[in-house]
Amino acid sequence: MVNSESSNTQTLPDQVNIPKWPKSTELIGLRLTLKPEEDSSLLPKYAAGLHAWFLDQVRQSDPGLSEIMHDQPTEKNFTLSRLHGSLTSKRSKIFVQADQNYQIYLTALSQPLTSWLGKWVKDLPDQLQIYDTVFHIGNLSIELPPQTYSKLSRIPPTDRLALNFQSPTSFRSRGHHLPLPIPRNLFHSYLRRWNIFSNREVNMGDFLDWVDENIFLLRHQLSSVKTVAGKRGSITGFIGTIELGCLKQTPEMSEFAQLFTALGNLAPYTGTGHKTAFGMGVTRMGWEHHWQDLIPTHAEVLLSERIDELTHVFRSQRKRQGKERALKTAQTWATILARREIGHSLSEIADDLEIPYTTAKTYCKLARRAYKNG
């Protein structure tokens, strides 16, 4: 079961509150309350459906902004959480209940997107559909206050920073996933977004060298978990809480200490690590003790473990291919076969992977044969 601190009241408001924020806003976080139309089930990879729904909302009213968001090669200018609330799972399905409320969290990291959101909330759709499951959209509220990068840069520096990772969080490292909150990786993640969206670029190498020498871990409560995110493969991540400390600074180093604080306050907006537009890396400031309630459902864990097992088999059979190509092929085959084993249709798998149906069918046949011979 996955729970959040948000309440699960039995009814939704008759009218959605319409929050407002200044036109100069560059960063904001919103919370949408959802109520299922009926008791229903979701696939473990439902975060991809949420992602597609939001991009389609942008496309319908601002195709130019949608194209920019879809084609951004490195960092997305938004994050989108998975469902928070009373979720249960059995075998390959995750279940939602019609008498429960659920929440999703959406953040925007650039002024063009916060401007679009300001218009969107005035004409919010009545429903959100993830594959065959329909949710009614209820209250919408501000979860993270309107902010600008300039204001973040002026927050007085602190020598302590606590961060709470509320969904599986991981970093890319040498073709693998790194499920540890190493300070250099954390601040590389935040500074990368800062440099892209703030128009206040900072030398990455100098700052990260400073982090290595001056930022240290004071305490932590962490757990590693497996999950599914994005188009293919499984990911090992961590959830939990850490507290970081900063060594006493000389006057000439105070600029980096200020940036350390600014990036810590940026973290809830940007999320941490990769796949933050697919529900990973949801981050809040402060020391929390309830992160155990946010462990992925049993269905997510089972699917991710099976994808891992199959990926290992297929990758070991493709030693002559380049390392990156072999891994991508193995993950694609593993994802298709694992999802077919639990009853997902080839058409929905093909849609999620953004490949032709005939290609998915061929890959599935090849994967079955390879696994049988493996």
CSV table of C-alpha atoms in Angstrom, one decimal:
chain,number,residue,atom,x,y,z
A,1,MET,CA,0.0,0.0,0.0
A,2,VAL,CA,1.2,3.5,-0.8
A,3,ASN,CA,-0.1,6.4,1.3
A,4,SER,CA,0.7,10.1,1.5
A,5,GLU,CA,0.2,12.7,4.2
A,6,SER,CA,-2.7,14.2,2.1
A,7,SER,CA,-6.2,13.5,3.5
A,8,ASN,CA,-8.5,11.1,1.7
A,9,THR,CA,-11.8,12.8,2.2
A,10,GLN,CA,-14.9,11.2,0.7
A,11,THR,CA,-16.1,14.0,-1.5
A,12,LEU,CA,-14.6,16.5,-3.8
A,13,PRO,CA,-15.4,20.2,-3.8
A,14,ASP,CA,-18.2,21.3,-6.1
A,15,GLN,CA,-16.0,24.0,-7.6
A,16,VAL,CA,-12.3,24.0,-8.2
A,17,ASN,CA,-10.4,26.8,-6.5
A,18,ILE,CA,-8.5,28.9,-9.0
A,19,PRO,CA,-5.1,30.0,-7.6
A,20,LYS,CA,-3.3,33.0,-9.0
A,21,TRP,CA,0.4,34.0,-9.1
A,22,PRO,CA,2.4,36.9,-10.5
A,23,LYS,CA,3.3,37.0,-14.2
A,24,SER,CA,7.0,37.1,-13.2
A,25,THR,CA,6.8,33.7,-11.6
A,26,GLU,CA,9.4,31.2,-12.9
A,27,LEU,CA,8.8,28.3,-10.5
A,28,ILE,CA,5.6,26.9,-8.9
A,29,GLY,CA,4.2,23.7,-7.6
A,30,LEU,CA,0.5,22.6,-7.9
A,31,ARG,CA,-1.5,19.9,-6.3
A,32,LEU,CA,-4.5,18.3,-8.0
A,33,THR,CA,-7.0,16.2,-6.1
A,34,LEU,CA,-8.5,13.4,-8.1
A,35,LYS,CA,-11.4,11.0,-7.5
A,36,PRO,CA,-11.9,7.8,-9.5
A,37,GLU,CA,-15.2,7.5,-11.4
A,38,GLU,CA,-15.4,3.9,-10.2
A,39,ASP,CA,-13.3,1.3,-8.5
A,40,SER,CA,-10.6,0.6,-11.1
A,41,SER,CA,-7.1,-0.7,-11.8
A,42,LEU,CA,-4.0,0.8,-13.3
A,43,LEU,CA,-0.9,-0.7,-14.9
A,44,PRO,CA,2.4,-0.4,-12.9
A,45,LYS,CA,3.6,1.9,-15.7
A,46,TYR,CA,0.7,4.3,-15.3
A,47,ALA,CA,3.1,7.3,-14.8
A,48,ALA,CA,3.7,7.2,-18.5
A,49,GLY,CA,0.0,7.8,-19.0
A,50,LEU,CA,0.0,10.7,-16.7
A,51,HIS,CA,3.0,12.2,-18.5
A,52,ALA,CA,1.2,11.8,-21.9
A,53,TRP,CA,-2.0,13.4,-20.5
A,54,PHE,CA,-0.2,16.5,-19.3
A,55,LEU,CA,1.8,17.0,-22.5
A,56,ASP,CA,-1.5,16.7,-24.4
A,57,GLN,CA,-3.1,19.4,-22.2
A,58,VAL,CA,-0.3,21.7,-23.3
A,59,ARG,CA,-0.5,20.7,-27.0
A,60,GLN,CA,-4.2,21.4,-27.2
A,61,SER,CA,-3.9,25.1,-26.2
A,62,ASP,CA,-0.2,25.9,-27.1
A,63,PRO,CA,1.3,23.7,-29.8
A,64,GLY,CA,4.5,25.8,-29.9
A,65,LEU,CA,5.2,25.3,-26.1
A,66,SER,CA,4.2,21.7,-26.4
A,67,GLU,CA,6.8,21.1,-29.2
A,68,ILE,CA,9.5,22.7,-27.1
A,69,MET,CA,8.6,20.6,-24.1
A,70,HIS,CA,8.5,17.4,-26.1
A,71,ASP,CA,11.7,18.0,-27.9
A,72,GLN,CA,13.9,19.2,-24.9
A,73,PRO,CA,16.9,16.9,-25.2
A,74,THR,CA,18.2,17.2,-21.7
A,75,GLU,CA,16.0,18.5,-18.9
A,76,LYS,CA,12.2,18.9,-18.9
A,77,ASN,CA,10.8,22.2,-17.7
A,78,PHE,CA,8.3,20.3,-15.5
A,79,THR,CA,8.0,17.5,-13.0
A,80,LEU,CA,4.9,15.3,-12.4
A,81,SER,CA,4.4,12.9,-9.5
A,82,ARG,CA,2.6,9.6,-9.4
A,83,LEU,CA,-0.6,9.2,-7.5
A,84,HIS,CA,-0.5,9.8,-3.8
A,85,GLY,CA,-3.2,8.2,-1.7
A,86,SER,CA,-4.6,4.8,-0.8
A,87,LEU,CA,-3.3,2.5,-3.5
A,88,THR,CA,-3.3,-1.3,-3.2
A,89,SER,CA,-1.9,-3.9,-5.6
A,90,LYS,CA,-2.5,-7.5,-6.5
A,91,ARG,CA,-0.3,-9.4,-9.0
A,92,SER,CA,0.1,-7.1,-12.0
A,93,LYS,CA,-2.4,-4.4,-11.2
A,94,ILE,CA,-2.7,-1.3,-9.0
A,95,PHE,CA,-6.1,-0.5,-7.6
A,96,VAL,CA,-7.9,2.8,-6.9
A,97,GLN,CA,-11.2,3.1,-5.1
A,98,ALA,CA,-14.1,5.4,-6.0
A,99,ASP,CA,-14.6,6.4,-2.3
A,100,GLN,CA,-11.0,7.7,-2.0
A,101,ASN,CA,-9.3,10.9,-3.1
A,102,TYR,CA,-5.9,10.9,-4.7
A,103,GLN,CA,-3.3,13.7,-5.4
A,104,ILE,CA,-0.8,14.4,-8.1
A,105,TYR,CA,1.9,17.1,-7.8
A,106,LEU,CA,3.0,19.2,-10.8
A,107,THR,CA,5.8,21.7,-10.9
A,108,ALA,CA,6.9,24.2,-13.5
A,109,LEU,CA,10.5,25.4,-13.9
A,110,SER,CA,10.3,28.1,-16.5
A,111,GLN,CA,8.3,31.3,-16.9
A,112,PRO,CA,6.7,30.3,-20.2
A,113,LEU,CA,5.2,27.2,-18.5
A,114,THR,CA,4.1,29.0,-15.4
A,115,SER,CA,2.4,31.5,-17.6
A,116,TRP,CA,0.6,28.7,-19.5
A,117,LEU,CA,-0.4,27.1,-16.2
A,118,GLY,CA,-2.0,30.4,-15.1
A,119,LYS,CA,-4.3,30.2,-18.1
A,120,TRP,CA,-4.9,26.5,-17.9
A,121,VAL,CA,-6.1,26.5,-14.3
A,122,LYS,CA,-8.9,29.0,-15.3
A,123,ASP,CA,-10.3,26.4,-17.7
A,124,LEU,CA,-9.3,23.2,-16.0
A,125,PRO,CA,-10.7,20.0,-17.6
A,126,ASP,CA,-13.4,18.1,-15.6
A,127,GLN,CA,-11.7,14.7,-16.0
A,128,LEU,CA,-8.3,13.1,-16.3
A,129,GLN,CA,-8.1,9.7,-18.0
A,130,ILE,CA,-5.1,7.3,-17.6
A,131,TYR,CA,-5.7,4.6,-20.2
A,132,ASP,CA,-9.1,3.2,-19.3
A,133,THR,CA,-9.4,4.7,-15.8
A,134,VAL,CA,-11.2,8.0,-15.4
A,135,PHE,CA,-10.6,10.5,-12.6
A,136,HIS,CA,-12.7,13.5,-11.8
A,137,ILE,CA,-10.5,16.6,-11.1
A,138,GLY,CA,-11.4,18.3,-7.8
A,139,ASN,CA,-9.6,20.9,-5.9
A,140,LEU,CA,-6.4,22.5,-7.3
A,141,SER,CA,-4.1,24.3,-4.9
A,142,ILE,CA,-0.6,25.7,-4.7
A,143,GLU,CA,1.7,23.1,-3.1
A,144,LEU,CA,5.0,25.1,-3.6
A,145,PRO,CA,4.8,28.9,-3.6
A,146,PRO,CA,5.4,31.1,-6.6
A,147,GLN,CA,9.2,31.7,-6.9
A,148,THR,CA,11.9,33.2,-9.1
A,149,TYR,CA,15.5,32.1,-9.5
A,150,SER,CA,16.6,35.6,-8.5
A,151,LYS,CA,14.8,35.4,-5.2
A,152,LEU,CA,16.2,31.9,-4.5
A,153,SER,CA,19.7,33.3,-5.0
A,154,ARG,CA,19.1,35.8,-2.3
A,155,ILE,CA,18.1,33.4,0.5
A,156,PRO,CA,20.6,33.8,3.4
A,157,PRO,CA,23.1,30.9,3.4
A,158,THR,CA,22.7,28.0,5.8
A,159,ASP,CA,25.1,25.4,7.0
A,160,ARG,CA,22.5,22.7,7.3
A,161,LEU,CA,20.0,21.3,4.7
A,162,ALA,CA,17.5,18.4,5.2
A,163,LEU,CA,15.9,16.8,2.1
A,164,ASN,CA,13.2,14.2,2.0
A,165,PHE,CA,12.9,12.0,-1.1
A,166,GLN,CA,9.3,11.0,-1.4
A,167,SER,CA,9.5,8.8,-4.5
A,168,PRO,CA,12.2,6.5,-5.8
A,169,THR,CA,15.2,8.6,-6.7
A,170,SER,CA,18.2,7.6,-8.8
A,171,PHE,CA,21.1,9.1,-10.9
A,172,ARG,CA,22.6,7.9,-14.2
A,173,SER,CA,26.1,6.7,-13.7
A,174,ARG,CA,28.3,4.8,-16.2
A,175,GLY,CA,25.3,3.2,-17.9
A,176,HIS,CA,23.7,2.1,-14.6
A,177,HIS,CA,21.5,3.6,-11.9
A,178,LEU,CA,23.1,5.0,-8.8
A,179,PRO,CA,20.7,4.7,-5.8
A,180,LEU,CA,22.6,6.9,-3.4
A,181,PRO,CA,22.3,10.6,-2.4
A,182,ILE,CA,26.0,11.5,-2.9
A,183,PRO,CA,26.3,15.3,-2.4
A,184,ARG,CA,28.1,15.8,-5.8
A,185,ASN,CA,25.3,13.9,-7.6
A,186,LEU,CA,22.6,15.8,-5.8
A,187,PHE,CA,23.9,19.2,-6.6
A,188,HIS,CA,24.9,18.3,-10.1
A,189,SER,CA,21.2,17.4,-10.6
A,190,TYR,CA,20.0,20.8,-9.2
A,191,LEU,CA,22.7,22.9,-10.9
A,192,ARG,CA,22.0,21.4,-14.3
A,193,ARG,CA,18.4,22.6,-14.1
A,194,TRP,CA,19.5,25.9,-12.7
A,195,ASN,CA,21.9,26.6,-15.5
A,196,ILE,CA,19.3,25.7,-18.2
A,197,PHE,CA,16.3,27.6,-16.8
A,198,SER,CA,17.6,30.5,-14.6
A,199,ASN,CA,19.7,32.5,-17.1
A,200,ARG,CA,22.2,32.7,-14.2
A,201,GLU,CA,24.8,30.1,-15.4
A,202,VAL,CA,27.4,28.9,-12.8
A,203,ASN,CA,30.6,27.1,-13.6
A,204,MET,CA,29.6,23.5,-12.9
A,205,GLY,CA,33.1,22.1,-12.4
A,206,ASP,CA,34.2,24.7,-9.8
A,207,PHE,CA,31.0,24.4,-7.8
A,208,LEU,CA,31.0,20.6,-7.7
A,209,ASP,CA,34.6,20.6,-6.7
A,210,TRP,CA,33.6,22.9,-3.8
A,211,VAL,CA,30.8,20.5,-2.9
A,212,ASP,CA,33.2,17.6,-2.7
A,213,GLU,CA,35.4,19.5,-0.3
A,214,ASN,CA,32.8,21.3,1.8
A,215,ILE,CA,29.4,19.3,1.9
A,216,PHE,CA,29.1,16.2,4.0
A,217,LEU,CA,26.3,13.9,5.2
A,218,LEU,CA,25.2,14.4,8.8
A,219,ARG,CA,22.6,11.7,9.1
A,220,HIS,CA,20.2,9.7,6.9
A,221,GLN,CA,17.2,7.3,6.9
A,222,LEU,CA,17.2,5.6,3.5
A,223,SER,CA,15.8,2.5,1.8
A,224,SER,CA,16.5,1.2,-1.7
A,225,VAL,CA,13.6,0.2,-3.9
A,226,LYS,CA,12.9,-1.0,-7.4
A,227,THR,CA,10.4,0.7,-9.7
A,228,VAL,CA,9.4,1.1,-13.3
A,229,ALA,CA,9.6,4.5,-15.0
A,230,GLY,CA,9.9,6.0,-18.5
A,231,LYS,CA,9.6,3.8,-21.5
A,232,ARG,CA,11.6,0.7,-20.8
A,233,GLY,CA,13.6,-1.1,-18.1
A,234,SER,CA,13.5,-1.0,-14.3
A,235,ILE,CA,15.2,1.4,-12.0
A,236,THR,CA,16.7,1.0,-8.6
A,237,GLY,CA,16.3,4.1,-6.5
A,238,PHE,CA,16.2,5.3,-2.9
A,239,ILE,CA,13.6,7.0,-0.7
A,240,GLY,CA,14.0,8.6,2.7
A,241,THR,CA,15.6,11.6,4.3
A,242,ILE,CA,19.1,13.0,4.6
A,243,GLU,CA,20.6,16.0,6.4
A,244,LEU,CA,23.7,17.7,4.8
A,245,GLY,CA,26.2,20.0,6.5
A,246,CYS,CA,28.4,22.7,5.1
A,247,LEU,CA,31.9,23.5,6.5
A,248,LYS,CA,32.5,27.0,7.8
A,249,GLN,CA,33.2,29.3,4.8
A,250,THR,CA,35.8,31.9,4.2
A,251,PRO,CA,34.6,35.2,2.7
A,252,GLU,CA,35.9,34.3,-0.8
A,253,MET,CA,33.9,31.1,-0.7
A,254,SER,CA,30.6,32.6,0.5
A,255,GLU,CA,29.2,32.7,-3.0
A,256,PHE,CA,29.2,28.9,-3.3
A,257,ALA,CA,27.7,28.6,0.2
A,258,GLN,CA,24.9,30.9,-1.0
A,259,LEU,CA,24.4,28.7,-4.1
A,260,PHE,CA,24.3,25.6,-1.9
A,261,THR,CA,21.3,27.1,0.0
A,262,ALA,CA,19.6,28.3,-3.2
A,263,LEU,CA,19.9,24.9,-4.9
A,264,GLY,CA,18.6,23.2,-1.7
A,265,ASN,CA,15.5,25.4,-1.9
A,266,LEU,CA,15.2,24.7,-5.6
A,267,ALA,CA,15.1,20.9,-5.1
A,268,PRO,CA,11.4,20.6,-4.3
A,269,TYR,CA,10.6,22.3,-7.6
A,270,THR,CA,13.0,20.4,-9.9
A,271,GLY,CA,12.9,17.1,-8.1
A,272,THR,CA,16.1,15.0,-7.8
A,273,GLY,CA,17.9,12.8,-10.3
A,274,HIS,CA,16.4,11.6,-13.5
A,275,LYS,CA,12.9,10.6,-14.7
A,276,THR,CA,11.3,13.4,-12.6
A,277,ALA,CA,8.6,13.9,-15.3
A,278,PHE,CA,7.6,10.2,-14.7
A,279,GLY,CA,7.1,10.4,-11.0
A,280,MET,CA,10.6,9.8,-9.7
A,281,GLY,CA,12.7,12.1,-7.5
A,282,VAL,CA,9.9,13.9,-5.7
A,283,THR,CA,11.7,16.0,-3.1
A,284,ARG,CA,10.7,18.1,-0.1
A,285,MET,CA,12.7,20.1,2.4
A,286,GLY,CA,12.9,19.0,6.0
A,287,TRP,CA,13.4,15.8,8.0
A,288,GLU,CA,10.5,13.4,7.6
A,289,HIS,CA,9.8,10.0,9.2
A,290,HIS,CA,6.9,8.8,7.1
A,291,TRP,CA,8.7,7.9,3.9
A,292,GLN,CA,8.1,4.2,4.5
A,293,ASP,CA,4.5,4.7,3.4
A,294,LEU,CA,5.7,5.7,-0.1
A,295,ILE,CA,7.4,2.5,-1.1
A,296,PRO,CA,6.2,1.4,-4.6
A,297,THR,CA,3.4,-1.1,-4.7
A,298,HIS,CA,4.0,-4.8,-4.9
A,299,ALA,CA,2.9,-4.8,-8.5
A,300,GLU,CA,5.5,-2.2,-9.4
A,301,VAL,CA,8.3,-4.1,-7.6
A,302,LEU,CA,7.4,-7.5,-9.2
A,303,LEU,CA,7.4,-6.0,-12.7
A,304,SER,CA,10.7,-4.2,-12.2
A,305,GLU,CA,12.3,-7.3,-10.8
A,306,ARG,CA,11.2,-9.4,-13.7
A,307,ILE,CA,12.4,-6.8,-16.2
A,308,ASP,CA,15.8,-6.8,-14.4
A,309,GLU,CA,16.0,-10.6,-14.6
A,310,LEU,CA,15.1,-10.7,-18.4
A,311,THR,CA,17.5,-7.8,-19.1
A,312,HIS,CA,20.4,-9.7,-17.6
A,313,VAL,CA,19.5,-12.8,-19.8
A,314,PHE,CA,19.2,-10.8,-23.0
A,315,ARG,CA,22.3,-8.6,-22.4
A,316,SER,CA,24.5,-11.7,-21.7
A,317,GLN,CA,23.4,-13.0,-25.1
A,318,ARG,CA,24.5,-9.8,-27.0
A,319,LYS,CA,28.1,-9.5,-26.0
A,320,ARG,CA,29.3,-8.6,-29.5
A,321,GLN,CA,27.1,-5.5,-29.6
A,322,GLY,CA,28.3,-2.1,-28.3
A,323,LYS,CA,27.7,-1.7,-24.6
A,324,GLU,CA,25.0,1.0,-24.9
A,325,ARG,CA,23.2,-0.6,-27.9
A,326,ALA,CA,23.2,-4.0,-26.2
A,327,LEU,CA,21.7,-2.6,-23.0
A,328,LYS,CA,19.0,-0.7,-24.9
A,329,THR,CA,18.0,-3.8,-26.9
A,330,ALA,CA,18.0,-6.0,-23.8
A,331,GLN,CA,15.8,-3.5,-21.8
A,332,THR,CA,13.4,-3.2,-24.7
A,333,TRP,CA,13.0,-6.9,-25.1
A,334,ALA,CA,12.8,-7.4,-21.4
A,335,THR,CA,10.1,-4.8,-21.0
A,336,ILE,CA,7.9,-6.2,-23.8
A,337,LEU,CA,8.2,-9.8,-22.6
A,338,ALA,CA,7.7,-9.0,-18.9
A,339,ARG,CA,4.6,-6.9,-19.6
A,340,ARG,CA,3.2,-9.6,-22.0
A,341,GLU,CA,3.7,-12.2,-19.2
A,342,ILE,CA,1.3,-10.3,-17.0
A,343,GLY,CA,-1.3,-9.7,-19.6
A,344,HIS,CA,-0.6,-6.3,-21.1
A,345,SER,CA,-1.6,-6.0,-24.8
A,346,LEU,CA,1.0,-5.6,-27.5
A,347,SER,CA,-0.8,-2.5,-28.7
A,348,GLU,CA,-0.5,-0.6,-25.4
A,349,ILE,CA,3.1,-1.7,-25.0
A,350,ALA,CA,3.9,-0.4,-28.4
A,351,ASP,CA,2.2,2.9,-27.6
A,352,ASP,CA,4.1,3.3,-24.4
A,353,LEU,CA,7.5,2.5,-26.1
A,354,GLU,CA,6.5,4.6,-29.1
A,355,ILE,CA,7.3,1.9,-31.6
A,356,PRO,CA,5.1,0.4,-34.3
A,357,TYR,CA,2.9,-2.5,-33.3
A,358,THR,CA,4.6,-4.8,-35.8
A,359,THR,CA,8.0,-4.0,-34.3
A,360,ALA,CA,6.7,-4.8,-30.8
A,361,LYS,CA,5.2,-8.1,-32.1
A,362,THR,CA,8.6,-9.0,-33.7
A,363,TYR,CA,10.6,-8.1,-30.6
A,364,CYS,CA,8.2,-10.1,-28.4
A,365,LYS,CA,8.7,-13.2,-30.6
A,366,LEU,CA,12.5,-12.7,-30.6
A,367,ALA,CA,12.5,-12.2,-26.8
A,368,ARG,CA,10.5,-15.4,-26.2
A,369,ARG,CA,12.8,-17.4,-28.4
A,370,ALA,CA,15.9,-15.9,-26.8
A,371,TYR,CA,14.7,-16.6,-23.3
A,372,LYS,CA,13.8,-20.2,-24.2
A,373,ASN,CA,17.3,-20.7,-25.5
A,374,GLY,CA,19.0,-18.8,-22.7
